[in-house]
GROMACS .gro file of C-alpha atoms in nm:
model
  294
    1MET     CA    1  -3.420   1.074  -1.179
    2THR     CA    2  -3.048   1.188  -1.213
    3LYS     CA    3  -2.825   0.955  -1.029
    4ILE     CA    4  -2.521   1.042  -0.825
    5TRP     CA    5  -2.215   0.824  -0.888
    6PHE     CA    6  -1.885   0.770  -0.702
    7ILE     CA    7  -1.617   0.614  -0.911
    8THR     CA    8  -1.253   0.548  -0.801
    9GLY     CA    9  -0.975   0.515  -1.060
   10SER     CA   10  -1.165   0.762  -1.301
   11SER     CA   11  -0.871   0.899  -1.483
   12ARG     CA   12  -0.780   0.582  -1.707
   13GLY     CA   13  -0.879   0.257  -1.840
   14LEU     CA   14  -1.231   0.121  -1.757
   15GLY     CA   15  -1.276   0.390  -1.503
   16ARG     CA   16  -1.250   0.671  -1.749
   17SER     CA   17  -1.464   0.507  -1.998
   18LEU     CA   18  -1.726   0.453  -1.721
   19THR     CA   19  -1.701   0.813  -1.605
   20LYS     CA   20  -1.756   0.923  -1.973
   21ALA     CA   21  -2.049   0.702  -2.019
   22VAL     CA   22  -2.219   0.821  -1.684
   23LEU     CA   23  -2.173   1.166  -1.785
   24LYS     CA   24  -2.309   1.121  -2.136
   25SER     CA   25  -2.617   0.958  -1.986
   26GLY     CA   26  -2.691   1.284  -1.788
   27ASP     CA   27  -2.614   1.141  -1.443
   28LYS     CA   28  -2.345   1.327  -1.199
   29VAL     CA   29  -2.022   1.182  -1.097
   30ALA     CA   30  -1.772   1.224  -0.813
   31ALA     CA   31  -1.482   1.118  -1.014
   32THR     CA   32  -1.173   1.021  -0.801
   33ALA     CA   33  -0.818   0.981  -0.904
   34ARG     CA   34  -0.474   1.021  -0.801
   35ASN     CA   35  -0.409   1.264  -1.061
   36ILE     CA   36  -0.727   1.467  -1.125
   37SER     CA   37  -0.563   1.677  -1.396
   38GLN     CA   38  -0.638   1.387  -1.643
   39LEU     CA   39  -1.011   1.468  -1.599
   40ASP     CA   40  -0.966   1.832  -1.711
   41ASP     CA   41  -1.121   1.776  -2.049
   42LEU     CA   42  -1.429   1.613  -1.888
   43VAL     CA   43  -1.479   1.904  -1.659
   44GLN     CA   44  -1.464   2.146  -1.942
   45GLN     CA   45  -1.707   1.932  -2.137
   46TYR     CA   46  -1.957   1.865  -1.845
   47GLY     CA   47  -1.920   2.137  -1.604
   48ASP     CA   48  -2.107   2.075  -1.280
   49GLN     CA   49  -2.197   1.721  -1.367
   50ILE     CA   50  -1.853   1.609  -1.256
   51LEU     CA   51  -1.682   1.664  -0.925
   52PRO     CA   52  -1.314   1.567  -0.961
   53ILE     CA   53  -1.160   1.467  -0.624
   54LYS     CA   54  -0.799   1.378  -0.560
   55LEU     CA   55  -0.799   1.047  -0.385
   56ASP     CA   56  -0.550   0.777  -0.262
   57VAL     CA   57  -0.773   0.482  -0.202
   58THR     CA   58  -0.534   0.333   0.051
   59ASN     CA   59  -0.549   0.662   0.263
   60TYR     CA   60  -0.861   0.591   0.473
   61GLU     CA   61  -0.884   0.936   0.622
   62GLN     CA   62  -0.894   1.055   0.262
   63VAL     CA   63  -1.176   0.809   0.170
   64TYR     CA   64  -1.398   0.912   0.439
   65GLN     CA   65  -1.357   1.289   0.384
   66THR     CA   66  -1.393   1.231   0.021
   67VAL     CA   67  -1.727   1.056   0.069
   68ALA     CA   68  -1.844   1.321   0.301
   69ASP     CA   69  -1.729   1.603   0.057
   70THR     CA   70  -1.938   1.424  -0.204
   71ILE     CA   71  -2.252   1.393   0.014
   72LYS     CA   72  -2.202   1.765   0.103
   73HIS     CA   73  -2.176   1.860  -0.265
   74PHE     CA   74  -2.436   1.635  -0.439
   75GLY     CA   75  -2.656   1.537  -0.134
   76ARG     CA   76  -2.640   1.152  -0.185
   77ILE     CA   77  -2.462   0.865  -0.348
   78ASP     CA   78  -2.669   0.634  -0.538
   79VAL     CA   79  -2.404   0.429  -0.732
   80LEU     CA   80  -2.057   0.341  -0.590
   81VAL     CA   81  -1.805   0.180  -0.831
   82ASN     CA   82  -1.478   0.068  -0.658
   83ASN     CA   83  -1.263   0.042  -0.976
   84ALA     CA   84  -0.914   0.158  -0.882
   85GLY     CA   85  -0.665  -0.129  -0.891
   86PHE     CA   86  -0.367  -0.272  -1.059
   87GLY     CA   87  -0.171  -0.598  -1.098
   88ILE     CA   88   0.173  -0.736  -1.017
   89ILE     CA   89   0.313  -1.040  -1.192
   90GLY     CA   90   0.559  -1.278  -1.028
   91ALA     CA   91   0.618  -1.591  -0.818
   92ALA     CA   92   0.442  -1.586  -0.493
   93GLU     CA   93   0.778  -1.619  -0.303
   94ALA     CA   94   0.945  -1.354  -0.512
   95TYR     CA   95   0.718  -1.055  -0.413
   96THR     CA   96   0.875  -0.785  -0.195
   97ASP     CA   97   0.667  -0.721   0.124
   98GLU     CA   98   0.584  -0.387  -0.014
   99GLN     CA   99   0.440  -0.545  -0.334
  100VAL     CA  100   0.223  -0.783  -0.125
  101ARG     CA  101   0.097  -0.517   0.070
  102SER     CA  102   0.020  -0.299  -0.224
  103GLN     CA  103  -0.182  -0.574  -0.389
  104LEU     CA  104  -0.402  -0.634  -0.085
  105GLU     CA  105  -0.441  -0.275   0.028
  106THR     CA  106  -0.526  -0.138  -0.326
  107ASN     CA  107  -0.732  -0.429  -0.460
  108LEU     CA  108  -0.904  -0.558  -0.142
  109TYR     CA  109  -0.868  -0.346   0.172
  110ALA     CA  110  -0.948  -0.010  -0.020
  111PRO     CA  111  -1.292  -0.124  -0.194
  112ILE     CA  112  -1.400  -0.278   0.132
  113GLU     CA  113  -1.329   0.047   0.332
  114ILE     CA  114  -1.481   0.269   0.076
  115THR     CA  115  -1.787   0.051   0.076
  116ARG     CA  116  -1.806   0.074   0.462
  117ALA     CA  117  -1.784   0.462   0.418
  118VAL     CA  118  -2.070   0.477   0.176
  119LEU     CA  119  -2.309   0.220   0.336
  120PRO     CA  120  -2.432   0.441   0.607
  121TYR     CA  121  -2.562   0.698   0.352
  122MET     CA  122  -2.714   0.424   0.128
  123ARG     CA  123  -2.884   0.251   0.437
  124LYS     CA  124  -3.046   0.597   0.540
  125GLN     CA  125  -3.164   0.652   0.189
  126GLY     CA  126  -3.304   0.300   0.181
  127SER     CA  127  -3.135   0.245  -0.168
  128GLY     CA  128  -2.819   0.223  -0.343
  129ARG     CA  129  -2.605   0.036  -0.597
  130ILE     CA  130  -2.233  -0.107  -0.541
  131LEU     CA  131  -2.034  -0.218  -0.821
  132GLN     CA  132  -1.714  -0.395  -0.727
  133ILE     CA  133  -1.483  -0.410  -1.037
  134SER     CA  134  -1.322  -0.754  -0.990
  135SER     CA  135  -1.188  -0.980  -1.236
  136VAL     CA  136  -1.247  -1.338  -1.379
  137GLY     CA  137  -0.909  -1.359  -1.185
  138GLY     CA  138  -1.129  -1.350  -0.878
  139ARG     CA  139  -1.298  -1.675  -0.982
  140VAL     CA  140  -0.999  -1.857  -1.148
  141GLY     CA  141  -0.650  -1.873  -1.042
  142ASN     CA  142  -0.339  -1.834  -1.262
  143PRO     CA  143   0.038  -1.870  -1.190
  144GLY     CA  144   0.201  -1.529  -1.162
  145LEU     CA  145  -0.097  -1.349  -1.030
  146THR     CA  146  -0.112  -1.495  -0.670
  147MET     CA  147  -0.143  -1.168  -0.491
  148TYR     CA  148  -0.359  -0.996  -0.740
  149GLN     CA  149  -0.605  -1.279  -0.737
  150ALA     CA  150  -0.575  -1.340  -0.363
  151ALA     CA  151  -0.728  -0.978  -0.337
  152LYS     CA  152  -0.979  -1.039  -0.614
  153PHE     CA  153  -1.090  -1.364  -0.451
  154GLY     CA  154  -1.134  -1.199  -0.126
  155LEU     CA  155  -1.329  -0.911  -0.290
  156GLY     CA  156  -1.556  -1.145  -0.440
  157GLY     CA  157  -1.641  -1.319  -0.127
  158PHE     CA  158  -1.695  -0.978   0.049
  159THR     CA  159  -1.944  -0.895  -0.237
  160GLU     CA  160  -2.136  -1.195  -0.233
  161ALA     CA  161  -2.175  -1.188   0.158
  162LEU     CA  162  -2.254  -0.825   0.150
  163ALA     CA  163  -2.521  -0.849  -0.129
  164LYS     CA  164  -2.719  -1.091   0.100
  165GLU     CA  165  -2.668  -0.879   0.407
  166VAL     CA  166  -2.795  -0.539   0.259
  167ALA     CA  167  -3.055  -0.681   0.017
  168PRO     CA  168  -3.337  -0.608   0.265
  169LEU     CA  169  -3.217  -0.246   0.297
  170GLY     CA  170  -3.272  -0.170  -0.073
  171ILE     CA  171  -2.907  -0.189  -0.164
  172TYR     CA  172  -2.783  -0.402  -0.475
  173VAL     CA  173  -2.434  -0.526  -0.485
  174THR     CA  174  -2.252  -0.677  -0.791
  175SER     CA  175  -1.922  -0.814  -0.860
  176VAL     CA  176  -1.826  -0.715  -1.209
  177GLU     CA  177  -1.568  -0.967  -1.330
  178PRO     CA  178  -1.405  -0.887  -1.670
  179GLY     CA  179  -1.160  -1.082  -1.873
  180GLY     CA  180  -0.895  -0.890  -2.070
  181PHE     CA  181  -1.013  -0.545  -2.197
  182ARG     CA  182  -0.818  -0.302  -2.411
  183THR     CA  183  -0.698  -0.076  -2.130
  184ASP     CA  184  -0.347  -0.038  -1.999
  185TRP     CA  185  -0.399  -0.291  -1.721
  186ALA     CA  186  -0.162  -0.534  -1.876
  187GLY     CA  187   0.066  -0.277  -2.030
  188ALA     CA  188   0.178   0.055  -1.875
  189SER     CA  189  -0.019  -0.017  -1.535
  190MET     CA  190   0.131  -0.361  -1.505
  191SER     CA  191   0.419  -0.423  -1.265
  192TYR     CA  192   0.651  -0.710  -1.194
  193ALA     CA  193   0.805  -0.893  -0.898
  194PRO     CA  194   1.173  -0.979  -0.901
  195GLU     CA  195   1.249  -1.281  -1.115
  196ILE     CA  196   1.360  -1.616  -0.958
  197GLU     CA  197   1.471  -1.949  -1.099
  198GLY     CA  198   1.263  -2.243  -1.130
  199TYR     CA  199   0.919  -2.104  -1.202
  200ASP     CA  200   0.851  -2.176  -1.565
  201THR     CA  201   0.481  -2.118  -1.534
  202VAL     CA  202   0.529  -1.761  -1.412
  203LYS     CA  203   0.800  -1.673  -1.666
  204GLN     CA  204   0.565  -1.781  -1.944
  205ARG     CA  205   0.309  -1.530  -1.816
  206THR     CA  206   0.572  -1.262  -1.764
  207ASP     CA  207   0.715  -1.302  -2.106
  208PHE     CA  208   0.369  -1.314  -2.270
  209PHE     CA  209   0.265  -0.983  -2.117
  210LYS     CA  210   0.596  -0.813  -2.173
  211SER     CA  211   0.598  -0.924  -2.538
  212GLY     CA  212   0.299  -0.699  -2.642
  213ASN     CA  213   0.125  -1.003  -2.806
  214PHE     CA  214  -0.163  -1.000  -2.577
  215VAL     CA  215  -0.456  -0.827  -2.743
  216PRO     CA  216  -0.747  -0.814  -2.512
  217VAL     CA  217  -1.089  -0.894  -2.669
  218GLY     CA  218  -1.293  -0.656  -2.442
  219ASP     CA  219  -1.416  -0.312  -2.529
  220PRO     CA  220  -1.412  -0.092  -2.226
  221ASP     CA  221  -1.658   0.150  -2.365
  222LYS     CA  222  -1.899  -0.136  -2.421
  223ALA     CA  223  -1.847  -0.253  -2.052
  224ALA     CA  224  -1.897   0.088  -1.938
  225GLN     CA  225  -2.237   0.112  -2.105
  226VAL     CA  226  -2.327  -0.225  -1.950
  227MET     CA  227  -2.256  -0.099  -1.609
  228VAL     CA  228  -2.458   0.224  -1.676
  229ASP     CA  229  -2.761  -0.001  -1.776
  230LEU     CA  230  -2.693  -0.228  -1.473
  231ALA     CA  231  -2.747   0.077  -1.234
  232VAL     CA  232  -3.101   0.086  -1.329
  233HIS     CA  233  -3.174  -0.279  -1.359
  234PRO     CA  234  -3.461  -0.398  -1.122
  235ALA     CA  235  -3.284  -0.729  -1.051
  236PRO     CA  236  -2.906  -0.697  -1.102
  237PRO     CA  237  -2.682  -1.013  -1.056
  238VAL     CA  238  -2.449  -1.056  -0.782
  239HIS     CA  239  -2.184  -1.178  -1.023
  240LEU     CA  240  -2.146  -1.034  -1.376
  241VAL     CA  241  -1.877  -1.191  -1.609
  242LEU     CA  242  -1.776  -0.957  -1.897
  243GLY     CA  243  -1.616  -1.087  -2.218
  244SER     CA  244  -1.617  -1.396  -2.414
  245GLU     CA  245  -1.265  -1.467  -2.299
  246ALA     CA  246  -1.376  -1.461  -1.942
  247ILE     CA  247  -1.690  -1.669  -2.014
  248GLY     CA  248  -1.475  -1.935  -2.178
  249ILE     CA  249  -1.208  -1.949  -1.878
  250LEU     CA  250  -1.489  -1.961  -1.602
  251LYS     CA  251  -1.679  -2.240  -1.773
  252ASN     CA  252  -1.375  -2.443  -1.818
  253ALA     CA  253  -1.270  -2.386  -1.445
  254ASN     CA  254  -1.615  -2.481  -1.325
  255GLN     CA  255  -1.601  -2.795  -1.525
  256THR     CA  256  -1.275  -2.888  -1.362
  257ARG     CA  257  -1.392  -2.798  -1.016
  258ASP     CA  258  -1.713  -3.005  -1.048
  259ALA     CA  259  -1.512  -3.301  -1.179
  260GLU     CA  260  -1.273  -3.275  -0.889
  261MET     CA  261  -1.567  -3.240  -0.639
  262GLU     CA  262  -1.731  -3.552  -0.772
  263THR     CA  263  -1.405  -3.749  -0.756
  264TRP     CA  264  -1.358  -3.663  -0.397
  265LEU     CA  265  -1.724  -3.675  -0.308
  266PRO     CA  266  -1.677  -3.990  -0.105
  267VAL     CA  267  -1.412  -3.853   0.094
  268SER     CA  268  -1.585  -3.528   0.166
  269LEU     CA  269  -1.901  -3.713   0.280
  270SER     CA  270  -1.712  -3.942   0.515
  271THR     CA  271  -1.629  -3.660   0.750
  272ASP     CA  272  -1.990  -3.610   0.875
  273HIS     CA  273  -2.044  -3.667   1.249
  274ASP     CA  274  -2.244  -3.991   1.315
  275GLU     CA  275  -2.541  -3.764   1.433
  276ALA     CA  276  -2.517  -3.498   1.165
  277ALA     CA  277  -2.855  -3.590   1.027
  278ASP     CA  278  -3.017  -3.488   1.366
  279PHE     CA  279  -2.905  -3.129   1.313
  280LEU     CA  280  -2.950  -3.111   0.930
  281ASN     CA  281  -3.316  -3.231   0.967
  282SER     CA  282  -3.394  -3.000   1.255
  283PRO     CA  283  -3.574  -2.653   1.188
  284GLN     CA  284  -3.229  -2.481   1.300
  285GLY     CA  285  -3.041  -2.709   1.049
  286GLN     CA  286  -3.282  -2.635   0.770
  287TRP     CA  287  -3.255  -2.253   0.836
  288TYR     CA  288  -2.885  -2.284   0.846
  289THR     CA  289  -2.843  -2.473   0.500
  290LYS     CA  290  -3.109  -2.254   0.335
  291ASN     CA  291  -2.933  -1.919   0.442
  292ASN     CA  292  -2.597  -2.069   0.308
  293LYS     CA  293  -2.715  -2.127  -0.034
  294LYS     CA  294  -2.592  -1.890  -0.308
   0.00000   0.00000   0.00000
């Protein structure tokens, strides 16, 4: 059966690769972007398979109207992809207030609100797929990306909790976590906070990205095809890391975290109440611990 996709940030980068892959597969797309003229070539090629819609994802009135317009046009939304986003590099204290807000509003609040706008329709359908385009930076922190990664860590937590919440409703939710891909994310789309003295760790990252020496290993077209396949997979993962670079980064981070937890384990365990076992061994405690597992 032909699926109806709703994709944000469809005009460039990974979003454009995904939009093209979805159209090529025969599915239909509500392709949203700030500048929909960049989708004109796809409209000419695919006709009524694609519905281009101008959308500022931080304008919630537009968000709900766009979702309603998509339902009116196509009748349903089967796959939501929250892809729109961008990064700003800088020291945490150096960001302007506007830059802080823009990182959280675009990369965290917007995908949450778009998801909330689509969920009632998926709930009534009894089915749906939601792909949150996060980042390996939503699992591992790096200097210079505090605000971007605060948003992505938040999105990952929202996604993981939501996946458990809506699974009984027939809705699958996946956090897609790419490493570096050959898009303009680290190039033309990257912004920078004002520079301040003393932060060599941030300066190193800023200089590296500005140097043009960063050559991402990820292929956005291959990632797009993975997501098209994911939309029909009978048991999609809650977290899907994309790219060998991201896998290496995450494995190293997990080893460091596990070692740190083991080192501090006696301190962690020392804080239990003397009567903790009474609750943990009770039916209520067993339910609580069972339902807080990943």
